[in-house]
mmCIF file of C-alpha atoms in Angstrom:
data_model
loop_
_atom_site.group_PDB
_atom_site.id
_atom_site.type_symbol
_atom_site.label_atom_id
_atom_site.label_comp_id
_atom_site.label_asym_id
_atom_site.label_seq_id
_atom_site.Cartn_x
_atom_site.Cartn_y
_atom_site.Cartn_z
ATOM 1 C CA MET S 1 8.767 -18.993 10.893
ATOM 2 C CA ASN S 2 4.938 -19.061 10.667
ATOM 3 C CA GLN S 3 4.170 -22.044 8.272
ATOM 4 C CA LYS S 4 0.478 -22.341 9.149
ATOM 5 C CA THR S 5 -1.918 -21.778 6.364
ATOM 6 C CA TYR S 6 -4.655 -19.028 7.203
ATOM 7 C CA ARG S 7 -8.568 -18.786 5.598
ATOM 8 C CA VAL S 8 -8.810 -15.651 3.757
ATOM 9 C CA GLY S 9 -11.763 -13.269 2.556
ATOM 10 C CA VAL S 10 -11.601 -10.736 0.120
ATOM 11 C CA ILE S 11 -13.946 -7.453 0.552
ATOM 12 C CA GLY S 12 -14.476 -5.869 -2.468
ATOM 13 C CA ALA S 13 -13.405 -8.729 -4.653
ATOM 14 C CA THR S 14 -14.561 -7.421 -7.922
ATOM 15 C CA GLY S 15 -12.978 -4.090 -8.181
ATOM 16 C CA MET S 16 -9.851 -3.268 -9.450
ATOM 17 C CA VAL S 17 -7.535 -3.704 -6.355
ATOM 18 C CA GLY S 18 -9.922 -7.178 -5.640
ATOM 19 C CA GLN S 19 -9.018 -8.247 -8.806
ATOM 20 C CA ARG S 20 -5.247 -7.727 -7.989
ATOM 21 C CA PHE S 21 -5.861 -9.377 -4.595
ATOM 22 C CA MET S 22 -7.488 -12.491 -6.443
ATOM 23 C CA THR S 23 -4.286 -12.807 -8.696
ATOM 24 C CA LEU S 24 -1.670 -12.771 -5.330
ATOM 25 C CA LEU S 25 -3.521 -15.016 -3.257
ATOM 26 C CA GLU S 26 -3.449 -17.996 -5.938
ATOM 27 C CA ASN S 27 -0.853 -20.196 -4.940
ATOM 28 C CA HIS S 28 0.241 -18.129 -1.664
ATOM 29 C CA PRO S 29 2.088 -20.411 0.595
ATOM 30 C CA TRP S 30 0.054 -18.993 3.593
ATOM 31 C CA PHE S 31 -3.069 -17.659 2.454
ATOM 32 C CA ARG S 32 -6.189 -19.660 1.021
ATOM 33 C CA PRO S 33 -8.775 -17.793 -0.066
ATOM 34 C CA VAL S 34 -12.361 -19.113 1.294
ATOM 35 C CA ALA S 35 -14.882 -16.290 0.673
ATOM 36 C CA LEU S 36 -15.270 -13.160 -1.942
ATOM 37 C CA LEU S 37 -17.292 -10.309 -1.064
ATOM 38 C CA ALA S 38 -18.759 -7.118 -2.959
ATOM 39 C CA SER S 39 -21.897 -5.227 -3.027
ATOM 40 C CA GLY S 40 -25.291 -6.562 -3.150
ATOM 41 C CA ARG S 41 -25.374 -6.016 -6.926
ATOM 42 C CA SER S 42 -22.719 -8.993 -7.324
ATOM 43 C CA ALA S 43 -24.021 -11.454 -4.480
ATOM 44 C CA GLY S 44 -25.180 -14.944 -5.679
ATOM 45 C CA LYS S 45 -23.036 -14.695 -8.655
ATOM 46 C CA LYS S 46 -20.172 -16.762 -9.614
ATOM 47 C CA TYR S 47 -17.479 -14.594 -9.763
ATOM 48 C CA PRO S 48 -16.375 -14.488 -13.305
ATOM 49 C CA GLU S 49 -20.097 -13.478 -14.008
ATOM 50 C CA ALA S 50 -19.722 -11.021 -11.066
ATOM 51 C CA VAL S 51 -16.470 -9.489 -12.768
ATOM 52 C CA GLY S 52 -18.110 -9.655 -16.171
ATOM 53 C CA ALA S 53 -16.351 -7.323 -18.552
ATOM 54 C CA LYS S 54 -14.678 -5.823 -15.714
ATOM 55 C CA TRP S 55 -11.573 -8.122 -15.134
ATOM 56 C CA ALA S 56 -8.836 -5.545 -15.987
ATOM 57 C CA MET S 57 -5.725 -8.157 -14.630
ATOM 58 C CA SER S 58 -3.059 -9.204 -17.755
ATOM 59 C CA VAL S 59 -3.505 -13.030 -16.533
ATOM 60 C CA PRO S 60 -6.834 -15.064 -16.402
ATOM 61 C CA ILE S 61 -9.126 -15.464 -13.393
ATOM 62 C CA PRO S 62 -7.432 -17.754 -11.113
ATOM 63 C CA ALA S 63 -8.732 -21.077 -11.170
ATOM 64 C CA PHE S 64 -10.131 -20.882 -6.994
ATOM 65 C CA ALA S 65 -12.244 -18.381 -8.214
ATOM 66 C CA THR S 66 -13.938 -19.765 -11.115
ATOM 67 C CA GLU S 67 -16.628 -21.563 -8.887
ATOM 68 C CA MET S 68 -16.744 -19.207 -5.927
ATOM 69 C CA THR S 69 -19.994 -17.625 -5.602
ATOM 70 C CA VAL S 70 -19.742 -14.169 -4.046
ATOM 71 C CA LEU S 71 -21.399 -13.155 -1.035
ATOM 72 C CA ASP S 72 -22.642 -9.715 -0.180
ATOM 73 C CA ALA S 73 -20.071 -7.658 2.349
ATOM 74 C CA GLU S 74 -22.876 -6.180 4.391
ATOM 75 C CA LYS S 75 -25.497 -8.472 4.724
ATOM 76 C CA ASP S 76 -23.411 -11.865 4.503
ATOM 77 C CA ALA S 77 -20.728 -10.386 7.529
ATOM 78 C CA GLU S 78 -22.130 -13.041 10.195
ATOM 79 C CA SER S 79 -21.665 -15.806 8.258
ATOM 80 C CA LEU S 80 -17.837 -15.479 8.068
ATOM 81 C CA VAL S 81 -17.240 -15.892 11.834
ATOM 82 C CA GLY S 82 -15.440 -18.860 12.530
ATOM 83 C CA LYS S 83 -15.011 -19.502 8.621
ATOM 84 C CA VAL S 84 -12.145 -16.846 7.881
ATOM 85 C CA ASP S 85 -8.838 -15.890 10.206
ATOM 86 C CA PHE S 86 -8.985 -12.484 8.257
ATOM 87 C CA VAL S 87 -9.969 -10.234 5.146
ATOM 88 C CA PHE S 88 -8.866 -8.100 2.908
ATOM 89 C CA CYS S 89 -10.818 -5.356 2.074
ATOM 90 C CA ALA S 90 -10.941 -2.788 -0.691
ATOM 91 C CA VAL S 91 -14.434 -1.553 -1.362
ATOM 92 C CA ASN S 92 -15.435 1.432 -3.817
ATOM 93 C CA MET S 93 -18.200 2.983 -1.211
ATOM 94 C CA LYS S 94 -18.457 6.352 0.998
ATOM 95 C CA LYS S 95 -15.724 6.829 3.837
ATOM 96 C CA ASP S 96 -18.154 6.638 6.913
ATOM 97 C CA GLU S 97 -19.389 3.342 5.164
ATOM 98 C CA ILE S 98 -16.559 2.055 4.695
ATOM 99 C CA LYS S 99 -15.097 2.996 8.467
ATOM 100 C CA ALA S 100 -18.578 1.131 9.828
ATOM 101 C CA LEU S 101 -18.173 -1.998 7.625
ATOM 102 C CA GLU S 102 -14.450 -2.137 8.705
ATOM 103 C CA GLU S 103 -15.493 -2.252 12.503
ATOM 104 C CA ARG S 104 -18.389 -4.714 12.206
ATOM 105 C CA TYR S 105 -16.123 -7.269 10.896
ATOM 106 C CA ALA S 106 -13.426 -6.546 13.240
ATOM 107 C CA LYS S 107 -16.176 -6.358 16.083
ATOM 108 C CA LEU S 108 -17.130 -9.774 14.782
ATOM 109 C CA GLU S 109 -13.404 -10.664 16.167
ATOM 110 C CA ILE S 110 -12.260 -10.558 12.051
ATOM 111 C CA PRO S 111 -9.172 -8.954 11.744
ATOM 112 C CA VAL S 112 -9.505 -6.596 8.973
ATOM 113 C CA VAL S 113 -6.333 -5.692 6.403
ATOM 114 C CA SER S 114 -7.466 -2.766 4.424
ATOM 115 C CA ASN S 115 -6.144 -1.150 1.462
ATOM 116 C CA ASN S 116 -8.829 1.740 2.120
ATOM 117 C CA SER S 117 -8.306 5.376 3.460
ATOM 118 C CA ALA S 118 -10.960 5.452 5.608
ATOM 119 C CA HIS S 119 -9.265 4.723 9.007
ATOM 120 C CA ARG S 120 -5.512 5.827 8.036
ATOM 121 C CA GLY S 121 -6.741 8.753 10.323
ATOM 122 C CA THR S 122 -8.216 6.740 13.240
ATOM 123 C CA LYS S 123 -5.243 7.443 15.970
ATOM 124 C CA ASP S 124 -5.303 3.473 16.938
ATOM 125 C CA VAL S 125 -5.358 1.791 13.679
ATOM 126 C CA PRO S 126 -2.021 1.684 12.408
ATOM 127 C CA MET S 127 -0.944 2.550 8.785
ATOM 128 C CA ILE S 128 1.689 0.226 7.769
ATOM 129 C CA ILE S 129 4.497 0.253 5.207
ATOM 130 C CA PRO S 130 6.268 -2.919 5.926
ATOM 131 C CA GLU S 131 9.663 -2.039 5.951
ATOM 132 C CA ILE S 132 9.643 1.171 7.942
ATOM 133 C CA ASN S 133 7.325 1.096 10.598
ATOM 134 C CA PRO S 134 6.590 -2.200 12.005
ATOM 135 C CA GLU S 135 6.653 -0.961 15.391
ATOM 136 C CA HIS S 136 3.322 0.520 15.184
ATOM 137 C CA LEU S 137 1.361 -2.939 15.147
ATOM 138 C CA GLU S 138 1.541 -2.117 18.995
ATOM 139 C CA ALA S 139 -1.124 0.445 18.608
ATOM 140 C CA ILE S 140 -3.610 -2.461 17.900
ATOM 141 C CA ALA S 141 -3.574 -3.356 21.568
ATOM 142 C CA ALA S 142 -4.981 0.140 22.505
ATOM 143 C CA GLN S 143 -7.472 -0.342 19.521
ATOM 144 C CA LYS S 144 -8.829 -4.085 20.898
ATOM 145 C CA ARG S 145 -9.175 -2.097 23.873
ATOM 146 C CA ARG S 146 -11.476 0.630 22.434
ATOM 147 C CA LEU S 147 -13.650 -1.823 20.573
ATOM 148 C CA GLY S 148 -13.655 -4.597 23.038
ATOM 149 C CA THR S 149 -12.514 -7.284 21.133
ATOM 150 C CA LYS S 150 -10.060 -10.176 21.477
ATOM 151 C CA ARG S 151 -8.774 -10.601 18.023
ATOM 152 C CA GLY S 152 -10.648 -8.182 15.982
ATOM 153 C CA PHE S 153 -8.669 -4.986 14.969
ATOM 154 C CA ILE S 154 -8.091 -3.286 11.401
ATOM 155 C CA ALA S 155 -5.043 -2.362 10.183
ATOM 156 C CA VAL S 156 -4.403 -0.371 7.060
ATOM 157 C CA LYS S 157 -1.931 0.065 4.248
ATOM 158 C CA SER S 158 -0.670 3.753 3.137
ATOM 159 C CA ASN S 159 -1.630 5.860 0.093
ATOM 160 C CA CYS S 160 -0.234 4.087 -2.962
ATOM 161 C CA SER S 161 1.529 7.331 -3.895
ATOM 162 C CA LEU S 162 3.340 7.658 -0.721
ATOM 163 C CA GLN S 163 5.009 4.520 -1.590
ATOM 164 C CA SER S 164 7.154 6.152 -4.491
ATOM 165 C CA TYR S 165 8.792 8.648 -2.052
ATOM 166 C CA VAL S 166 8.602 7.785 1.545
ATOM 167 C CA PRO S 167 10.823 4.461 1.351
ATOM 168 C CA LEU S 168 13.813 7.061 -0.261
ATOM 169 C CA LEU S 169 13.122 9.533 2.562
ATOM 170 C CA HIS S 170 13.348 7.082 5.252
ATOM 171 C CA PRO S 171 16.743 5.892 5.267
ATOM 172 C CA LEU S 172 17.701 9.693 5.127
ATOM 173 C CA LEU S 173 15.945 10.662 8.016
ATOM 174 C CA LYS S 174 19.157 10.379 10.206
ATOM 175 C CA TYR S 175 20.791 13.405 8.519
ATOM 176 C CA GLY S 176 17.411 15.371 9.638
ATOM 177 C CA VAL S 177 15.185 15.742 6.548
ATOM 178 C CA LYS S 178 13.568 19.324 6.768
ATOM 179 C CA ASN S 179 11.563 19.580 3.830
ATOM 180 C CA ALA S 180 10.495 17.989 0.956
ATOM 181 C CA ALA S 181 8.565 18.677 -2.245
ATOM 182 C CA VAL S 182 7.246 16.128 -4.191
ATOM 183 C CA CYS S 183 5.518 15.615 -7.578
ATOM 184 C CA THR S 184 3.672 12.413 -8.178
ATOM 185 C CA TYR S 185 2.830 11.512 -11.892
ATOM 186 C CA GLN S 186 0.333 8.684 -11.355
ATOM 187 C CA ALA S 187 -1.103 5.809 -13.313
ATOM 188 C CA ILE S 188 -4.971 5.327 -14.173
ATOM 189 C CA SER S 189 -5.062 2.232 -12.421
ATOM 190 C CA GLY S 190 -4.851 4.137 -8.963
ATOM 191 C CA ALA S 191 -8.317 5.073 -10.102
ATOM 192 C CA GLY S 192 -9.399 2.089 -10.794
ATOM 193 C CA LYS S 193 -9.187 2.429 -14.758
ATOM 194 C CA THR S 194 -7.937 1.159 -18.118
ATOM 195 C CA PHE S 195 -7.264 3.149 -21.190
ATOM 196 C CA GLU S 196 -10.700 1.382 -22.294
ATOM 197 C CA THR S 197 -12.461 2.963 -19.288
ATOM 198 C CA MET S 198 -10.729 6.125 -19.503
ATOM 199 C CA PRO S 199 -10.559 7.394 -22.859
ATOM 200 C CA GLU S 200 -9.822 11.072 -21.336
ATOM 201 C CA ILE S 201 -6.418 10.522 -20.585
ATOM 202 C CA VAL S 202 -5.041 9.601 -23.420
ATOM 203 C CA ASP S 203 -2.567 12.262 -25.003
ATOM 204 C CA ASN S 204 -3.610 14.291 -21.801
ATOM 205 C CA VAL S 205 -2.360 14.828 -18.063
ATOM 206 C CA ILE S 206 -5.318 15.800 -15.310
ATOM 207 C CA PRO S 207 -3.860 18.058 -12.713
ATOM 208 C CA TYR S 208 -6.079 17.203 -9.904
ATOM 209 C CA ILE S 209 -6.626 14.143 -8.123
ATOM 210 C CA GLY S 210 -9.335 14.268 -5.278
ATOM 211 C CA GLY S 211 -7.625 14.079 -1.742
ATOM 212 C CA GLU S 212 -4.481 12.943 -2.957
ATOM 213 C CA GLU S 213 -2.245 15.699 -2.357
ATOM 214 C CA GLU S 214 -3.797 16.060 1.578
ATOM 215 C CA LYS S 215 -2.790 12.315 1.985
ATOM 216 C CA SER S 216 0.473 12.916 0.220
ATOM 217 C CA GLU S 217 1.464 15.765 3.122
ATOM 218 C CA ARG S 218 -0.281 13.892 5.652
ATOM 219 C CA GLU S 219 0.215 10.352 5.705
ATOM 220 C CA PRO S 220 3.928 10.171 6.135
ATOM 221 C CA LEU S 221 3.803 12.110 9.546
ATOM 222 C CA LYS S 222 1.608 9.385 11.070
ATOM 223 C CA ILE S 223 3.926 6.428 9.663
ATOM 224 C CA TRP S 224 6.948 8.185 11.048
ATOM 225 C CA GLY S 225 5.059 8.928 13.921
ATOM 226 C CA SER S 226 5.251 6.982 17.373
ATOM 227 C CA VAL S 227 3.037 4.637 19.430
ATOM 228 C CA GLU S 228 2.175 6.448 23.036
ATOM 229 C CA GLY S 229 -0.964 5.705 24.833
ATOM 230 C CA ASP S 230 -3.877 5.057 23.165
ATOM 231 C CA GLY S 231 -2.444 5.086 19.499
ATOM 232 C CA ILE S 232 -0.166 7.040 17.160
ATOM 233 C CA THR S 233 1.251 10.345 17.902
ATOM 234 C CA ASP S 234 2.222 11.745 14.626
ATOM 235 C CA ALA S 235 5.278 13.020 13.559
ATOM 236 C CA VAL S 236 5.730 17.280 13.521
ATOM 237 C CA SER S 237 8.137 17.057 10.454
ATOM 238 C CA PRO S 238 9.953 16.660 8.068
ATOM 239 C CA LYS S 239 7.318 19.131 6.116
ATOM 240 C CA ILE S 240 6.333 18.249 2.833
ATOM 241 C CA THR S 241 4.647 19.488 -0.014
ATOM 242 C CA ALA S 242 2.734 17.923 -2.789
ATOM 243 C CA GLN S 243 1.147 18.158 -6.038
ATOM 244 C CA CYS S 244 -0.234 15.260 -7.761
ATOM 245 C CA LEU S 245 -0.780 14.535 -11.324
ATOM 246 C CA ARG S 246 -2.753 11.865 -13.334
ATOM 247 C CA VAL S 247 -0.619 10.442 -16.504
ATOM 248 C CA PRO S 248 -1.360 7.839 -19.370
ATOM 249 C CA VAL S 249 0.614 5.212 -17.741
ATOM 250 C CA THR S 250 -1.312 1.452 -16.999
ATOM 251 C CA ASP S 251 0.575 0.489 -14.035
ATOM 252 C CA GLY S 252 3.104 2.507 -11.786
ATOM 253 C CA HIS S 253 3.630 6.074 -10.037
ATOM 254 C CA THR S 254 6.751 8.179 -10.338
ATOM 255 C CA ALA S 255 7.720 10.987 -8.218
ATOM 256 C CA ALA S 256 10.160 14.032 -8.763
ATOM 257 C CA VAL S 257 11.464 14.741 -5.140
ATOM 258 C CA PHE S 258 13.416 17.902 -4.065
ATOM 259 C CA VAL S 259 14.602 17.329 -0.339
ATOM 260 C CA SER S 260 16.815 19.475 2.053
ATOM 261 C CA PHE S 261 18.545 18.382 5.034
ATOM 262 C CA GLU S 262 20.013 20.104 8.538
ATOM 263 C CA HIS S 263 23.032 17.752 8.228
ATOM 264 C CA LYS S 264 23.519 17.693 4.178
ATOM 265 C CA PRO S 265 24.572 14.107 3.412
ATOM 266 C CA SER S 266 26.964 13.383 0.549
ATOM 267 C CA LYS S 267 25.787 11.807 -2.759
ATOM 268 C CA GLU S 268 27.402 8.535 -1.810
ATOM 269 C CA GLU S 269 26.270 8.800 1.734
ATOM 270 C CA ILE S 270 22.701 8.515 0.166
ATOM 271 C CA LEU S 271 23.414 6.111 -2.305
ATOM 272 C CA GLN S 272 24.865 3.808 0.361
ATOM 273 C CA ALA S 273 21.795 4.636 2.923
ATOM 274 C CA TRP S 274 19.466 3.522 0.069
ATOM 275 C CA LYS S 275 21.335 0.270 -1.057
ATOM 276 C CA ASN S 276 21.901 -0.610 2.821
ATOM 277 C CA PHE S 277 18.285 -0.590 4.152
ATOM 278 C CA ALA S 278 16.508 -3.365 4.656
ATOM 279 C CA GLY S 279 13.350 -4.108 7.095
ATOM 280 C CA GLU S 280 11.556 -6.723 9.297
ATOM 281 C CA PRO S 281 10.066 -8.300 5.869
ATOM 282 C CA GLN S 282 13.685 -9.194 4.789
ATOM 283 C CA ALA S 283 14.857 -10.118 7.875
ATOM 284 C CA LEU S 284 11.635 -12.603 8.058
ATOM 285 C CA ALA S 285 11.927 -13.362 4.740
ATOM 286 C CA LEU S 286 8.014 -12.867 4.226
ATOM 287 C CA PRO S 287 6.742 -14.590 1.263
ATOM 288 C CA SER S 288 5.725 -11.020 -0.729
ATOM 289 C CA ALA S 289 9.138 -9.244 0.558
ATOM 290 C CA PRO S 290 11.280 -7.967 -2.321
ATOM 291 C CA LYS S 291 14.940 -9.313 -1.498
ATOM 292 C CA GLN S 292 16.653 -6.031 -2.081
ATOM 293 C CA PHE S 293 13.456 -2.867 -1.081
ATOM 294 C CA LEU S 294 15.216 -0.045 -2.343
ATOM 295 C CA HIS S 295 17.084 0.157 -6.160
ATOM 296 C CA TYR S 296 19.226 2.806 -7.658
ATOM 297 C CA CYS S 297 19.072 3.067 -11.423
ATOM 298 C CA GLU S 298 22.617 4.504 -13.028
ATOM 299 C CA GLU S 299 20.823 5.502 -16.079
ATOM 300 C CA GLU S 300 19.737 8.736 -16.454
ATOM 301 C CA ASN S 301 16.504 7.651 -18.268
ATOM 302 C CA ARG S 302 15.430 5.604 -15.439
ATOM 303 C CA PRO S 303 13.511 4.301 -13.434
ATOM 304 C CA GLN S 304 10.477 4.201 -16.110
ATOM 305 C CA PRO S 305 7.179 2.418 -15.455
ATOM 306 C CA LYS S 306 7.310 -0.130 -18.452
ATOM 307 C CA LEU S 307 10.989 -0.645 -18.080
ATOM 308 C CA ASP S 308 10.924 -1.231 -14.211
ATOM 309 C CA ARG S 309 7.430 -1.749 -12.517
ATOM 310 C CA THR S 310 7.438 -5.848 -12.481
ATOM 311 C CA THR S 311 11.206 -6.125 -10.787
ATOM 312 C CA GLU S 312 10.698 -8.105 -7.553
ATOM 313 C CA ASN S 313 7.348 -8.973 -8.599
ATOM 314 C CA GLY S 314 6.456 -5.042 -8.309
ATOM 315 C CA MET S 315 7.210 -4.917 -4.789
ATOM 316 C CA ALA S 316 10.746 -2.990 -5.216
ATOM 317 C CA VAL S 317 10.941 0.574 -4.938
ATOM 318 C CA PHE S 318 13.298 2.640 -7.150
ATOM 319 C CA ALA S 319 15.157 6.115 -7.086
ATOM 320 C CA GLY S 320 17.483 7.795 -9.827
ATOM 321 C CA ARG S 321 19.081 10.524 -11.316
ATOM 322 C CA LEU S 322 20.096 11.936 -7.841
ATOM 323 C CA ARG S 323 22.069 15.125 -7.884
ATOM 324 C CA GLU S 324 22.397 18.390 -6.212
ATOM 325 C CA ASP S 325 19.794 20.976 -6.427
ATOM 326 C CA ASN S 326 20.167 25.281 -6.621
ATOM 327 C CA LEU S 327 17.423 25.723 -4.136
ATOM 328 C CA PHE S 328 17.122 22.328 -2.379
ATOM 329 C CA ASP S 329 19.938 20.172 -1.260
ATOM 330 C CA TYR S 330 19.080 17.490 -3.491
ATOM 331 C CA LYS S 331 16.503 16.214 -6.404
ATOM 332 C CA PHE S 332 15.835 12.388 -7.496
ATOM 333 C CA ILE S 333 13.324 10.612 -9.285
ATOM 334 C CA GLY S 334 11.304 7.806 -7.074
ATOM 335 C CA PHE S 335 9.057 5.447 -8.340
ATOM 336 C CA SER S 336 6.843 2.347 -7.591
ATOM 337 C CA HIS S 337 4.476 -0.196 -8.682
ATOM 338 C CA ASN S 338 1.080 1.256 -7.132
ATOM 339 C CA THR S 339 -1.509 -1.770 -7.216
ATOM 340 C CA LEU S 340 1.016 -4.228 -5.947
ATOM 341 C CA ARG S 341 3.248 -2.327 -3.626
ATOM 342 C CA GLY S 342 1.296 0.399 -3.660
ATOM 343 C CA ALA S 343 -1.901 -1.143 -2.909
ATOM 344 C CA ALA S 344 -2.943 -5.018 -3.134
ATOM 345 C CA GLY S 345 0.621 -6.302 -2.922
ATOM 346 C CA GLY S 346 1.302 -4.089 -0.198
ATOM 347 C CA ALA S 347 -1.648 -5.080 1.862
ATOM 348 C CA VAL S 348 -0.363 -9.051 1.285
ATOM 349 C CA LEU S 349 2.803 -8.125 2.693
ATOM 350 C CA LEU S 350 1.238 -6.600 5.763
ATOM 351 C CA ALA S 351 -0.995 -9.618 5.997
ATOM 352 C CA GLU S 352 2.457 -11.854 6.232
ATOM 353 C CA LEU S 353 3.601 -9.455 8.652
ATOM 354 C CA LEU S 354 0.854 -9.950 10.877
ATOM 355 C CA ALA S 355 0.897 -13.587 10.413
ATOM 356 C CA ALA S 356 4.408 -13.823 11.199
ATOM 357 C CA LYS S 357 3.748 -11.928 14.539
ATOM 358 C CA GLY S 358 1.020 -14.110 15.890
ATOM 359 C CA TYR S 359 -1.762 -11.395 15.478
ATOM 360 C CA PHE S 360 -4.158 -13.745 13.263
ATOM 361 C CA ASP S 361 -3.822 -16.693 16.265
#
């Protein structure tokens, strides 16, 4: 196993996901943060001053960051050459600006592990849930040819809401998943908000999250696609329809899932498929990998964000209330922590997978 230490930069270090990266990189066994980058507004300030009152984590700013000066993500890119082995990227910019920024770092031979959606649709950029489609890393070779790079590339993680149901559908694909309908009930941290900064969510549900339903229906097909020629060809099935709602929860996305099959499994077969499912992160014992990836709750009133989100350091995915349905074959509840498994934690696990497979060497 790869026990090298890698020097890491965090682009977008002052935002909500950037802050989560900071907490996860504190004392990480493989990754040492050496550069923090943000917009020009924050550049030149010490990290605590740049974050100011926006620090939203339940733990203090990590000690390593207190004396670090924030760099300008755009103006200081060249200065990182030779100083970092890769960067995490979680910026709040326009999509085309993010695309250009991430390609610029890749062309500087700095690999980018991205939390942004800008490159999720790019054919040769792998979009990885590490337990599900690690083989998509093979698309990096085609991407490097396109970019003209030796070690620079972009790898992305999928949308945070997908993590609450795609990992649960994945072990069931062998039964021929035909159709799935999903409603996600998404925490406010997914919008980079807290109850203080999003007062309109108190005692309320907002039935629209821009772009989210399209991502929820489209991105799983890339994850279940195959690497061919110049990139990844999307799967054509199953068909997924989604509705996404913002609910007054700090952390954790819940999903109500309905699914029909070509070959309907028994309830016991579904429960066994979930219990026995593990992926490369478990086989490689990656530092952030949950020991048990998928957990099933027997209690009728679980999973619940408040009770279940910190299980396995927030990296587990939950199912509950599996039962037969009179329109679809089955229905169940899914759940995952949106800023850990769904965002920064999922990106750290992806980086660990890349490191273990030698992509940063």
